[in-house]
JSON list of C-alpha atoms in Angstrom, two decimals:
[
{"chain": "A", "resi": 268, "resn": "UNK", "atom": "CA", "xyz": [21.79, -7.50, -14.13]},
{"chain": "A", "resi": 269, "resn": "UNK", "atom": "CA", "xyz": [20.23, -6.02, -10.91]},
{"chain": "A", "resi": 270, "resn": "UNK", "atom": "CA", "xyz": [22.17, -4.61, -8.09]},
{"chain": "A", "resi": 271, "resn": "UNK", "atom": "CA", "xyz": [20.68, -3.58, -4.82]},
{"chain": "A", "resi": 272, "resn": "UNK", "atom": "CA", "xyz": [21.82, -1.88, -2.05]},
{"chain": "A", "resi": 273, "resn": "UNK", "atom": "CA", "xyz": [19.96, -1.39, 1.59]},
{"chain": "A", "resi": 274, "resn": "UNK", "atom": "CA", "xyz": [19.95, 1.00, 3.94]},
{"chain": "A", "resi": 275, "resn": "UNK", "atom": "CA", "xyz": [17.88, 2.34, 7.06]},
{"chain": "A", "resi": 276, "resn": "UNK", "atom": "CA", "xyz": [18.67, -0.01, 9.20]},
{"chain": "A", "resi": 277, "resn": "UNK", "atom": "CA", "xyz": [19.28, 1.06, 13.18]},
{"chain": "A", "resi": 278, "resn": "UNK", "atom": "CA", "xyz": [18.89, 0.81, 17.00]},
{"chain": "A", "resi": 279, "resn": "UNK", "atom": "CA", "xyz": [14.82, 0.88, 17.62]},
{"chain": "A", "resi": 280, "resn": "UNK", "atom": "CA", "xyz": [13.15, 0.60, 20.89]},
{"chain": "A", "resi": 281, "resn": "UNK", "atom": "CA", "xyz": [10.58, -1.49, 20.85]},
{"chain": "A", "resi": 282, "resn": "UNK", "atom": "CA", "xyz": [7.45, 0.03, 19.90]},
{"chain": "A", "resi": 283, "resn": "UNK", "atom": "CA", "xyz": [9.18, 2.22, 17.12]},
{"chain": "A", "resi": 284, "resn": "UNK", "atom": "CA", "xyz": [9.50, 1.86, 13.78]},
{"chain": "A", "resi": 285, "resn": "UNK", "atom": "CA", "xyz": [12.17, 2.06, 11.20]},
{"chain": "A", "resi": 286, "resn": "UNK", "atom": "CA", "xyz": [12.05, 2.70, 7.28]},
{"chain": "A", "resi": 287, "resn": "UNK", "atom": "CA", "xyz": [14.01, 0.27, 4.82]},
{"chain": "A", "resi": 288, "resn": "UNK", "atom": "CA", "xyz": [14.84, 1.43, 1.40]},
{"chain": "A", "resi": 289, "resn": "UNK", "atom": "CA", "xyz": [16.60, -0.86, -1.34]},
{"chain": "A", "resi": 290, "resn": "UNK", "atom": "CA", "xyz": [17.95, 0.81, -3.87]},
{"chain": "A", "resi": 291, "resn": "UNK", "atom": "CA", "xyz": [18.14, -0.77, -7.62]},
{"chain": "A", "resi": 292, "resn": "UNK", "atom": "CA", "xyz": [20.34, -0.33, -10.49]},
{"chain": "A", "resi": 293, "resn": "UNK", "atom": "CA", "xyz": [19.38, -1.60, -13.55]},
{"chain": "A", "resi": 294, "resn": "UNK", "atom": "CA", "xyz": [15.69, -3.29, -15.19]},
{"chain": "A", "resi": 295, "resn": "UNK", "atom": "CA", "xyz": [14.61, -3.86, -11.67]},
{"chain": "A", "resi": 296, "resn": "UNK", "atom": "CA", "xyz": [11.11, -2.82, -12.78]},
{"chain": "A", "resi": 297, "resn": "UNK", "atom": "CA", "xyz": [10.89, -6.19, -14.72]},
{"chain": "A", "resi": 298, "resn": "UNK", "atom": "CA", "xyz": [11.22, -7.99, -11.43]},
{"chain": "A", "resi": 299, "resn": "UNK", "atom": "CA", "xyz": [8.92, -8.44, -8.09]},
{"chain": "A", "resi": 300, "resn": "UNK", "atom": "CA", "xyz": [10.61, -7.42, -4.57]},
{"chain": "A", "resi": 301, "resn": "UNK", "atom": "CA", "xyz": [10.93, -8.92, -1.43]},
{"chain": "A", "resi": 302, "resn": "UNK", "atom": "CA", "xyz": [12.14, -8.29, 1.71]},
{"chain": "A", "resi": 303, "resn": "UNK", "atom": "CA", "xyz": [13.70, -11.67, 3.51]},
{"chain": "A", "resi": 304, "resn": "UNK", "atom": "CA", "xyz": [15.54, -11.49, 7.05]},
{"chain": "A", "resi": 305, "resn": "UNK", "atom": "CA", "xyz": [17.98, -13.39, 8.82]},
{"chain": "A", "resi": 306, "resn": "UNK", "atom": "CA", "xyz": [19.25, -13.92, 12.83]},
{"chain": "A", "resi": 307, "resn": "UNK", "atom": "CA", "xyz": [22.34, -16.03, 14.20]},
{"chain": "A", "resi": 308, "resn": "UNK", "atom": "CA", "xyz": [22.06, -19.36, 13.54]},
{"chain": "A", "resi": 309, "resn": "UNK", "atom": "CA", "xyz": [18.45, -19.58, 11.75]},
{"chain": "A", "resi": 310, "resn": "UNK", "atom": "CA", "xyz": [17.74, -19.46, 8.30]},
{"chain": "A", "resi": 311, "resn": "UNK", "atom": "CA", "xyz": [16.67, -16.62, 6.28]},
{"chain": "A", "resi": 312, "resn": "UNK", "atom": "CA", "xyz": [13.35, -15.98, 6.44]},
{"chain": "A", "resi": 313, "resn": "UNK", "atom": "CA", "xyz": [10.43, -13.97, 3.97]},
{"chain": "A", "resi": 314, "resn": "UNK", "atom": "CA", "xyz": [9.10, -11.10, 5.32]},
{"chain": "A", "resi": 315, "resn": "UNK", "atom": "CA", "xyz": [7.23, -9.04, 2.69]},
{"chain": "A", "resi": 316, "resn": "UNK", "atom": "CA", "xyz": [7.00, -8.87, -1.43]},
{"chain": "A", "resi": 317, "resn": "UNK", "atom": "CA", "xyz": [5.82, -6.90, -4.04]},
{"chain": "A", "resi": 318, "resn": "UNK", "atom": "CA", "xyz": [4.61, -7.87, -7.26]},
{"chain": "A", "resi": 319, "resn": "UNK", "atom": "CA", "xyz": [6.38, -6.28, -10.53]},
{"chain": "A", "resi": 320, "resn": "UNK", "atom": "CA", "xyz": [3.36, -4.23, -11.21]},
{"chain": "A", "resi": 321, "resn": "UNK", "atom": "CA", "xyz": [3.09, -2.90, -7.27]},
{"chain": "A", "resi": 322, "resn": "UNK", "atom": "CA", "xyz": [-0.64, -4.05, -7.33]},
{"chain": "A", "resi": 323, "resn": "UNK", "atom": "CA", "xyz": [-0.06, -6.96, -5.10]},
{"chain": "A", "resi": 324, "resn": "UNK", "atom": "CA", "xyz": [1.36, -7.92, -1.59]},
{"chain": "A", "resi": 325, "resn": "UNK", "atom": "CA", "xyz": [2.16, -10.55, 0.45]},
{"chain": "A", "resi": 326, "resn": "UNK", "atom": "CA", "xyz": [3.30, -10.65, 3.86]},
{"chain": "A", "resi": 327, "resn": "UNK", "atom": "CA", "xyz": [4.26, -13.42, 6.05]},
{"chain": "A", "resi": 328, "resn": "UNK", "atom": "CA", "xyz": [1.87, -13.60, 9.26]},
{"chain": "A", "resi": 329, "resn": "UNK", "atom": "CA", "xyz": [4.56, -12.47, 11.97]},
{"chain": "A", "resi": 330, "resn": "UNK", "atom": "CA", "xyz": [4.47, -9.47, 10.61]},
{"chain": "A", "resi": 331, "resn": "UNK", "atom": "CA", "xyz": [1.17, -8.57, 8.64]},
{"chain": "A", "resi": 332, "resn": "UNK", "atom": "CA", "xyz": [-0.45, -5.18, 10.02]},
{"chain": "A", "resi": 333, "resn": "UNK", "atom": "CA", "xyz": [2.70, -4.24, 11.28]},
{"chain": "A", "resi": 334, "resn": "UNK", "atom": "CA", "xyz": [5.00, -4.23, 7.83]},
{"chain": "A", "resi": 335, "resn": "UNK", "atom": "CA", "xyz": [4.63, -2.41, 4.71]},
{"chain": "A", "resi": 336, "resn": "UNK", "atom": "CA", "xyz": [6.07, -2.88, 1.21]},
{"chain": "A", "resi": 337, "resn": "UNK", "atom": "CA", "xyz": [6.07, -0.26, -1.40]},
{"chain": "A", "resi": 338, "resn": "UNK", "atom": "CA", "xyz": [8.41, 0.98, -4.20]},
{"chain": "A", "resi": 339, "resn": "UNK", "atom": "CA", "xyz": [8.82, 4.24, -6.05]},
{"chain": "A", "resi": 340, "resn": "UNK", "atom": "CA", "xyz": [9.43, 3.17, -10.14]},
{"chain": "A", "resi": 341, "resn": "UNK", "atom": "CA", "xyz": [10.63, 6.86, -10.34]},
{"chain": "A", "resi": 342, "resn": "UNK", "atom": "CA", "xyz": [13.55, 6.39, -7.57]},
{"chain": "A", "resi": 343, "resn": "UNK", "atom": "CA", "xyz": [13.98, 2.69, -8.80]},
{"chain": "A", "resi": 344, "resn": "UNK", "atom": "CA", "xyz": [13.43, 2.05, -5.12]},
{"chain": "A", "resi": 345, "resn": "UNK", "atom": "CA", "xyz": [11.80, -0.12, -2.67]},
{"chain": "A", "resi": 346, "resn": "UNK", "atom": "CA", "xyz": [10.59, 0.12, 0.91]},
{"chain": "A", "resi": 347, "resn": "UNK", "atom": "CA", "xyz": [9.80, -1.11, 3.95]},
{"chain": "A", "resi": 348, "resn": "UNK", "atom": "CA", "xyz": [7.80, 0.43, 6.63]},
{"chain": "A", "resi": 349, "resn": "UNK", "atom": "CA", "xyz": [8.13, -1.42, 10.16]},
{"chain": "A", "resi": 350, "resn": "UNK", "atom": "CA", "xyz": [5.78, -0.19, 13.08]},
{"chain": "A", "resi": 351, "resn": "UNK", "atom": "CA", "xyz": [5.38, -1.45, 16.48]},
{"chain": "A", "resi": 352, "resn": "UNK", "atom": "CA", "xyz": [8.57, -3.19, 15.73]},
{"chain": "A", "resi": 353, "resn": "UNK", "atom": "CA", "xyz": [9.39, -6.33, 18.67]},
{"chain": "A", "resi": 354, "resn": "UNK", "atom": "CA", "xyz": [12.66, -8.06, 19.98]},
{"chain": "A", "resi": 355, "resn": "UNK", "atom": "CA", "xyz": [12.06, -10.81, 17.89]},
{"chain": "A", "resi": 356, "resn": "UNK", "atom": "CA", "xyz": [11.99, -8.41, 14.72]},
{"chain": "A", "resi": 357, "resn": "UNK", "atom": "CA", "xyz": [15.78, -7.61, 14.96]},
{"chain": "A", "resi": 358, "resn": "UNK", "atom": "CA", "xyz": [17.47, -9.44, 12.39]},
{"chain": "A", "resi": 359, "resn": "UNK", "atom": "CA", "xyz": [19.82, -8.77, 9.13]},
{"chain": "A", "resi": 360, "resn": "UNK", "atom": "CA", "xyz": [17.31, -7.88, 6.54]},
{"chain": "A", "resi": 361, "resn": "UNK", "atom": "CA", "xyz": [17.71, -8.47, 2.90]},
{"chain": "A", "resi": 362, "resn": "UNK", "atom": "CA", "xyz": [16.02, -6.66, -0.35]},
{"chain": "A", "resi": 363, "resn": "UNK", "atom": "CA", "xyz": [15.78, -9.04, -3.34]},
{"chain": "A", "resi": 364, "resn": "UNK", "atom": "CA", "xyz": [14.41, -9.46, -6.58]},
{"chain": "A", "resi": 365, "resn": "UNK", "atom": "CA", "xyz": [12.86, -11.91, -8.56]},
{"chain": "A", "resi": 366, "resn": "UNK", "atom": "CA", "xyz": [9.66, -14.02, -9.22]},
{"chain": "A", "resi": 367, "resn": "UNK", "atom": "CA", "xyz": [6.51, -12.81, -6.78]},
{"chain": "A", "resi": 368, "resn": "UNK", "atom": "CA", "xyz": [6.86, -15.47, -4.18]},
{"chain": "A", "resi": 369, "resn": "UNK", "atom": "CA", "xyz": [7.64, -15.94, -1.00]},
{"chain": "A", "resi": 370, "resn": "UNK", "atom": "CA", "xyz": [10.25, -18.62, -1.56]},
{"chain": "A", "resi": 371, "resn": "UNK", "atom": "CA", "xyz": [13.81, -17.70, -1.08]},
{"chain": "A", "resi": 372, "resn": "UNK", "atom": "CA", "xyz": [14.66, -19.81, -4.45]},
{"chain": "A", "resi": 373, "resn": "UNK", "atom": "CA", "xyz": [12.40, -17.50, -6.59]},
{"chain": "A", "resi": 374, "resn": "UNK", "atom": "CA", "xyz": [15.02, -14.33, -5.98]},
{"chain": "A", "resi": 375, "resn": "UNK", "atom": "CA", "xyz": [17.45, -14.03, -7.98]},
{"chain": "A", "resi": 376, "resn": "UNK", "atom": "CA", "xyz": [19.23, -11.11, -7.02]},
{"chain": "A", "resi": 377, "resn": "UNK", "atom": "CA", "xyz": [19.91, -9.98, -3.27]},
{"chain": "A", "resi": 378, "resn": "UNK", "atom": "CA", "xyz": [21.61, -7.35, -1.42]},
{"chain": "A", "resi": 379, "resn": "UNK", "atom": "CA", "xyz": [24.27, -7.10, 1.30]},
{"chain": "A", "resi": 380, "resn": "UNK", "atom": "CA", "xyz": [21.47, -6.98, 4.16]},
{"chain": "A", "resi": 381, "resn": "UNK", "atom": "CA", "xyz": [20.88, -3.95, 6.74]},
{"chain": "A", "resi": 382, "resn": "UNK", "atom": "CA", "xyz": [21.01, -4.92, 10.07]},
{"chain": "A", "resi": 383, "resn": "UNK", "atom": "CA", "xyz": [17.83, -3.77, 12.59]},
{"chain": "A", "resi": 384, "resn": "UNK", "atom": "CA", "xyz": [18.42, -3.89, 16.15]},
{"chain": "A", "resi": 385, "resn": "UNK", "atom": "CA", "xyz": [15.13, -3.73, 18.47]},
{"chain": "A", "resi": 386, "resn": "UNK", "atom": "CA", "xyz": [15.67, -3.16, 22.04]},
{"chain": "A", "resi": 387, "resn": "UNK", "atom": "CA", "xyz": [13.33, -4.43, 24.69]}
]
């Protein structure tokens, strides 16, 4: 079992950036991360993951240069490093973990999201 819990979420002008950490409790290190998010009314959508081993990314294109993934085996933790943050970047945004994909269906495990608020 795998439990994760997110934090860092906030009020950001635009421009800013903001620092999401998911914490994990248990064999997490078995497992690839990813970072999906979520507005009103839409579905969820990938953001970033990170493969088991930490060698690989992926990022999906609305947010590639801008994003980055990372995790700490030490702290059992997972991050993710928004820059030049936009309005269209606030959303609910959820840690999971599972296969190294960027298909919703390949996480097994999510968190209770962090919401990110960007102000124009």
């Amino acid at each position: 079992q795998v439990q994760l819990v997110e934090s860092g979420g906030g009020l950001v002008q635009a421009g800013g950036s903001l620092r999401l950490s998911c914490a994990a409790s248990g064999r997490s290190y078995k497992y690839a991360m990813g970072w999906f998010r979520q507005t009103p009314g839409k579905e969820r959508e990938f953001a970033a993951a990170i493969s088991g081993s930490g060698r690989d990314t992926i990022y999906a294109d609305s947010v590639k240069g801008r994003f980055t993934i990372s995790r700490d085996y030490a702290k059992n933790t997972v991050y993710l490093q928004m820059t030049n943050l936009k309005p269209e970047d606030a959303a609910v945004y959820y840690c999971a973990a599972g296969g190294f994909n960027s298909v919703e269906t390949a996480y097994g495990y999510w968190g209770q999201g962090t919401q990110v608020t960007v102000s124009s």
